[in-house]
Amino acid sequence: MKRHAVVLLGRGGYSDAPKVQLAGLVKRLECTITDNLVLGAFVDQATPSLPQALDECAESGARRILVVPVYVPDDRNLGAWILKLIKRWMANHAGEDVHVSVSRPLGDHEAIAEAVVQIASDPVSGDHVSQVVGLSDNGEPGWSVIPPHKYHLLQCRGPRCTARGSGDTWDHLNGRLQDEGMLDKDVLVAQTGCLYPCNLGPVMVVYPEGVWYCGMDRSAADRVVGEHFGKGQVVSDYARTPAPQAQRMPDPSS
Ligand code: FES
């Protein structure tokens, strides 16, 4: 059993590239600190989330966990929120004698500056840029067409919804849409950053009705696919109404 663990915390994206890069870093670190459990996790836009990775560390017996953010540049607000998230996680695991700490931001490390100097001084990097310049930037004709669709579904993949399990929920929901033959036909799915009401997450919005669905999980997703997309009926158990205008934004003059 490994008593110490390191969680490399990255940021996700719309392709597999962040997962592939993070997996490469995890593998590299595993070979170097063999007496530690090493896992990767994502702040947003991908899974596993940080709470999921911390759960896995604790379940495997690790009692000292170091979280290392590996994204650049650092975001101070995000960093403050990650500390809160970890505090909440530790409160839920009180009595288990698990301690979590967070390393300083990667962007503050001198090695980053050295890496940038090395890359910028490498003549091969310049060759790569000159190859890219010759490419057409028109893209495929399809990128100029708004696809036909009946519903537009915005799924939040911001940090807080990710920590609340949106990754698993959206994978399940999109799988259901695929099975029903609705994905990217009746229902055009777009994944977004934070949509604002984080405490109600995972959050998604369905247009043209503008229905906000909150607290989404797998069973809620099943109901929205069957009732809203299948029959045009809003699933009121999960639908929330936007606050009146006056309550939403603080008065900038006050
Ligand atoms: S992270 Fe989803 S609403 Fe803020």
Tab-separated table of C-alpha atoms and ligand atoms in Angstrom:
chain	number	residue	atom	x	y	z
A	1	MET	CA	0.000	0.000	0.000
A	2	LYS	CA	1.340	3.453	-0.919
A	3	ARG	CA	0.896	5.967	1.890
A	4	HIS	CA	1.823	8.982	-0.227
A	5	ALA	CA	0.093	10.172	-3.395
A	6	VAL	CA	0.521	12.918	-5.952
A	7	VAL	CA	-2.384	14.219	-8.031
A	8	LEU	CA	-1.373	16.120	-11.167
A	9	LEU	CA	-4.172	18.601	-11.774
A	10	GLY	CA	-4.687	19.753	-15.351
A	11	ARG	CA	-7.310	21.572	-17.367
A	12	GLY	CA	-9.373	19.643	-19.905
A	13	GLY	CA	-10.576	20.597	-23.366
A	14	TYR	CA	-12.601	19.519	-26.352
A	15	SER	CA	-10.103	17.036	-27.743
A	16	ASP	CA	-8.171	14.131	-26.254
A	17	ALA	CA	-4.937	16.140	-26.211
A	18	PRO	CA	-5.151	17.258	-22.539
A	19	LYS	CA	-5.808	13.663	-21.429
A	20	VAL	CA	-2.936	12.314	-23.509
A	21	GLN	CA	-0.503	14.960	-22.242
A	22	LEU	CA	-1.519	14.524	-18.618
A	23	ALA	CA	-1.267	10.727	-18.906
A	24	GLY	CA	2.287	11.206	-20.236
A	25	LEU	CA	3.209	13.348	-17.223
A	26	VAL	CA	1.657	10.823	-14.829
A	27	LYS	CA	3.654	8.006	-16.407
A	28	ARG	CA	6.867	10.018	-16.229
A	29	LEU	CA	6.331	10.808	-12.560
A	30	GLU	CA	5.379	7.203	-11.736
A	31	CYS	CA	8.773	6.099	-13.031
A	32	THR	CA	10.540	8.691	-10.870
A	33	ILE	CA	8.775	8.481	-7.502
A	34	THR	CA	7.882	4.820	-7.437
A	35	ASP	CA	6.872	4.829	-3.765
A	36	ASN	CA	4.013	7.293	-4.477
A	37	LEU	CA	0.641	6.674	-6.046
A	38	VAL	CA	0.410	9.083	-8.991
A	39	LEU	CA	-2.914	10.101	-10.534
A	40	GLY	CA	-4.124	12.725	-12.998
A	41	ALA	CA	-7.259	14.846	-12.522
A	42	PHE	CA	-8.921	17.791	-14.238
A	43	VAL	CA	-10.240	21.098	-12.969
A	44	ASP	CA	-12.776	21.346	-15.785
A	45	GLN	CA	-13.844	20.025	-19.191
A	46	ALA	CA	-12.734	16.428	-18.513
A	47	THR	CA	-12.728	13.668	-15.927
A	48	PRO	CA	-11.712	12.446	-13.410
A	49	SER	CA	-12.415	15.525	-11.317
A	50	LEU	CA	-10.214	16.438	-8.356
A	51	PRO	CA	-12.686	15.031	-5.758
A	52	GLN	CA	-12.814	11.758	-7.705
A	53	ALA	CA	-9.017	11.524	-7.718
A	54	LEU	CA	-8.817	12.346	-3.992
A	55	ASP	CA	-11.410	9.633	-3.316
A	56	GLU	CA	-9.297	7.136	-5.244
A	57	CYS	CA	-6.163	8.118	-3.300
A	58	ALA	CA	-7.936	7.758	0.051
A	59	GLU	CA	-9.549	4.445	-0.919
A	60	SER	CA	-6.165	3.039	-1.935
A	61	GLY	CA	-4.770	3.853	1.525
A	62	ALA	CA	-2.808	7.048	0.789
A	63	ARG	CA	-2.727	9.365	3.808
A	64	ARG	CA	-0.536	12.211	2.492
A	65	ILE	CA	-1.726	13.637	-0.816
A	66	LEU	CA	0.025	16.417	-2.723
A	67	VAL	CA	-2.000	18.185	-5.435
A	68	VAL	CA	0.211	19.688	-8.140
A	69	PRO	CA	-1.506	22.071	-10.571
A	70	VAL	CA	0.221	21.562	-13.934
A	71	TYR	CA	-1.496	24.244	-16.000
A	72	VAL	CA	-0.036	27.554	-17.100
A	73	PRO	CA	-0.785	30.381	-16.625
A	74	ASP	CA	-2.034	30.260	-13.070
A	75	ASP	CA	-5.485	31.666	-12.281
A	76	ARG	CA	-5.543	33.066	-8.717
A	77	ASN	CA	-9.340	32.884	-8.404
A	78	LEU	CA	-9.336	29.300	-9.592
A	79	GLY	CA	-6.503	28.525	-7.178
A	80	ALA	CA	-8.495	29.950	-4.261
A	81	TRP	CA	-11.511	27.893	-5.254
A	82	ILE	CA	-9.414	24.701	-5.511
A	83	LEU	CA	-8.323	25.252	-1.891
A	84	LYS	CA	-11.979	25.554	-0.858
A	85	LEU	CA	-12.831	22.407	-2.801
A	86	ILE	CA	-10.077	20.482	-1.009
A	87	LYS	CA	-11.191	21.838	2.375
A	88	ARG	CA	-14.720	20.615	1.655
A	89	TRP	CA	-13.384	17.221	0.604
A	90	MET	CA	-11.310	16.972	3.810
A	91	ALA	CA	-14.339	17.933	5.903
A	92	ASN	CA	-16.222	15.039	4.308
A	93	HIS	CA	-13.318	12.714	5.197
A	94	ALA	CA	-12.741	13.956	8.739
A	95	GLY	CA	-11.543	11.138	10.977
A	96	GLU	CA	-9.713	9.307	8.171
A	97	ASP	CA	-6.356	10.929	8.954
A	98	VAL	CA	-5.873	12.026	5.330
A	99	HIS	CA	-3.903	15.215	4.700
A	100	VAL	CA	-3.945	17.102	1.423
A	101	SER	CA	-1.597	19.890	0.423
A	102	VAL	CA	-1.216	21.904	-2.778
A	103	SER	CA	2.039	22.832	-4.469
A	104	ARG	CA	2.822	26.360	-5.618
A	105	PRO	CA	1.632	27.284	-9.138
A	106	LEU	CA	3.672	25.774	-11.948
A	107	GLY	CA	3.946	29.152	-13.669
A	108	ASP	CA	5.972	30.479	-10.711
A	109	HIS	CA	8.594	27.769	-11.135
A	110	GLU	CA	11.921	28.785	-12.648
A	111	ALA	CA	11.953	25.624	-14.780
A	112	ILE	CA	9.040	27.002	-16.832
A	113	ALA	CA	11.060	30.059	-17.809
A	114	GLU	CA	13.989	27.800	-18.662
A	115	ALA	CA	11.756	25.593	-20.823
A	116	VAL	CA	10.427	28.626	-22.720
A	117	VAL	CA	13.975	29.890	-23.307
A	118	GLN	CA	14.989	26.448	-24.586
A	119	ILE	CA	12.023	26.183	-26.964
A	120	ALA	CA	12.412	29.733	-28.252
A	121	SER	CA	16.119	29.139	-28.873
A	122	ASP	CA	15.492	25.881	-30.743
A	123	PRO	CA	15.773	26.364	-34.530
A	124	VAL	CA	13.454	23.362	-35.095
A	125	SER	CA	10.563	25.362	-33.543
A	126	GLY	CA	11.058	28.040	-36.216
A	127	ASP	CA	10.915	25.443	-38.986
A	128	HIS	CA	7.611	24.178	-37.608
A	129	VAL	CA	6.102	27.692	-37.777
A	130	SER	CA	7.201	28.222	-41.363
A	131	GLN	CA	5.443	24.964	-42.345
A	132	VAL	CA	2.221	26.101	-40.678
A	133	VAL	CA	2.214	29.471	-42.503
A	134	GLY	CA	1.750	27.716	-45.860
A	135	LEU	CA	-1.492	25.998	-44.863
A	136	SER	CA	-4.942	27.160	-46.016
A	137	ASP	CA	-6.997	28.683	-43.192
A	138	ASN	CA	-10.371	28.316	-44.923
A	139	GLY	CA	-11.197	25.037	-43.181
A	140	GLU	CA	-13.877	22.605	-44.275
A	141	PRO	CA	-17.015	24.017	-45.954
A	142	GLY	CA	-19.110	22.450	-43.170
A	143	TRP	CA	-17.651	24.890	-40.643
A	144	SER	CA	-19.626	27.690	-42.368
A	145	VAL	CA	-23.009	25.988	-41.922
A	146	ILE	CA	-25.253	26.175	-38.838
A	147	PRO	CA	-26.425	22.554	-38.479
A	148	PRO	CA	-30.177	21.958	-38.539
A	149	HIS	CA	-31.510	21.135	-35.072
A	150	LYS	CA	-34.642	21.260	-32.972
A	151	TYR	CA	-33.009	21.778	-29.566
A	152	HIS	CA	-29.750	23.454	-28.608
A	153	LEU	CA	-28.323	21.988	-25.403
A	154	LEU	CA	-25.638	23.841	-23.437
A	155	GLN	CA	-23.868	21.576	-20.949
A	156	CYS	CA	-21.708	23.279	-18.311
A	157	ARG	CA	-18.213	21.848	-17.959
A	158	GLY	CA	-16.912	24.606	-15.708
A	159	PRO	CA	-14.820	23.775	-12.619
A	160	ARG	CA	-17.640	23.544	-10.088
A	161	CYS	CA	-19.973	21.495	-12.270
A	162	THR	CA	-17.006	19.220	-13.081
A	163	ALA	CA	-16.369	18.751	-9.348
A	164	ARG	CA	-20.071	17.943	-8.917
A	165	GLY	CA	-19.929	15.123	-11.470
A	166	SER	CA	-20.968	16.782	-14.731
A	167	GLY	CA	-18.456	14.711	-16.717
A	168	ASP	CA	-20.176	11.434	-15.897
A	169	THR	CA	-23.653	12.942	-16.320
A	170	TRP	CA	-22.967	14.469	-19.734
A	171	ASP	CA	-21.273	11.279	-20.973
A	172	HIS	CA	-24.377	9.358	-19.952
A	173	LEU	CA	-26.778	11.914	-21.437
A	174	ASN	CA	-24.898	12.133	-24.732
A	175	GLY	CA	-24.779	8.332	-24.890
A	176	ARG	CA	-28.570	8.255	-24.481
A	177	LEU	CA	-28.990	10.871	-27.229
A	178	GLN	CA	-26.728	8.792	-29.460
A	179	ASP	CA	-28.758	5.635	-28.768
A	180	GLU	CA	-32.000	7.479	-29.580
A	181	GLY	CA	-30.544	8.849	-32.839
A	182	MET	CA	-30.999	12.432	-31.608
A	183	LEU	CA	-27.385	13.500	-31.063
A	184	ASP	CA	-26.378	16.331	-33.392
A	185	LYS	CA	-29.666	15.867	-35.271
A	186	ASP	CA	-32.642	16.813	-33.101
A	187	VAL	CA	-30.314	17.926	-30.313
A	188	LEU	CA	-27.210	20.006	-30.991
A	189	VAL	CA	-24.922	19.760	-27.971
A	190	ALA	CA	-22.429	22.451	-26.988
A	191	GLN	CA	-20.202	22.184	-23.928
A	192	THR	CA	-19.477	25.433	-22.159
A	193	GLY	CA	-17.496	27.044	-19.390
A	194	CYS	CA	-19.200	28.266	-16.208
A	195	LEU	CA	-22.850	29.239	-16.735
A	196	TYR	CA	-22.984	31.038	-13.311
A	197	PRO	CA	-25.325	29.190	-10.864
A	198	CYS	CA	-22.515	26.827	-9.811
A	199	ASN	CA	-24.139	25.860	-6.502
A	200	LEU	CA	-27.006	24.316	-8.484
A	201	GLY	CA	-24.698	22.221	-10.680
A	202	PRO	CA	-24.367	20.231	-12.780
A	203	VAL	CA	-26.266	22.787	-14.869
A	204	MET	CA	-27.495	22.678	-18.458
A	205	VAL	CA	-29.775	24.903	-20.557
A	206	VAL	CA	-32.131	23.814	-23.343
A	207	TYR	CA	-33.130	26.184	-26.137
A	208	PRO	CA	-35.385	27.338	-27.766
A	209	GLU	CA	-37.382	27.168	-24.497
A	210	GLY	CA	-34.507	28.516	-22.384
A	211	VAL	CA	-35.121	25.930	-19.664
A	212	TRP	CA	-32.395	25.698	-17.003
A	213	TYR	CA	-31.954	22.170	-15.661
A	214	CYS	CA	-30.036	21.975	-12.378
A	215	GLY	CA	-28.728	19.229	-10.105
A	216	MET	CA	-28.415	16.925	-13.080
A	217	ASP	CA	-27.461	13.296	-12.633
A	218	ARG	CA	-27.926	10.143	-14.673
A	219	SER	CA	-31.592	9.623	-13.808
A	220	ALA	CA	-32.383	13.309	-14.486
A	221	ALA	CA	-30.609	12.956	-17.832
A	222	ASP	CA	-32.754	9.920	-18.701
A	223	ARG	CA	-35.888	11.902	-17.945
A	224	VAL	CA	-34.843	14.947	-19.990
A	225	VAL	CA	-34.035	12.739	-22.986
A	226	GLY	CA	-37.340	10.871	-22.757
A	227	GLU	CA	-39.693	13.675	-21.719
A	228	HIS	CA	-38.219	16.945	-23.014
A	229	PHE	CA	-36.447	15.826	-26.181
A	230	GLY	CA	-38.764	12.881	-26.813
A	231	LYS	CA	-42.177	14.438	-26.025
A	232	GLY	CA	-41.543	18.184	-25.757
A	233	GLN	CA	-42.461	18.209	-22.039
A	234	VAL	CA	-40.364	20.215	-19.584
A	235	VAL	CA	-39.166	18.056	-16.659
A	236	SER	CA	-40.283	20.373	-13.879
A	237	ASP	CA	-38.542	18.362	-11.113
A	238	TYR	CA	-35.182	19.650	-12.365
A	239	ALA	CA	-36.158	22.892	-14.167
A	240	ARG	CA	-35.297	26.206	-12.457
A	241	THR	CA	-36.442	29.706	-13.343
A	242	PRO	CA	-33.931	32.575	-13.718
A	243	ALA	CA	-34.072	35.139	-10.899
A	244	PRO	CA	-35.805	38.461	-11.647
A	245	GLN	CA	-33.490	41.012	-13.263
A	246	ALA	CA	-33.160	43.132	-10.106
A	247	GLN	CA	-31.844	40.172	-8.081
A	248	ARG	CA	-29.306	38.949	-10.575
A	249	MET	CA	-26.743	41.714	-10.824
A	250	PRO	CA	-25.457	43.910	-7.987
A	251	ASP	CA	-26.009	47.630	-8.575
A	252	PRO	CA	-22.620	48.913	-9.797
A	253	SER	CA	-23.308	52.390	-8.332
A	254	SER	CA	-23.895	51.129	-4.790
B	1	FES	S1	-19.273	25.732	-13.126
B	1	FES	FE1	-21.222	25.182	-13.957
B	1	FES	S2	-22.488	26.874	-13.446
B	1	FES	FE2	-20.496	27.459	-12.724
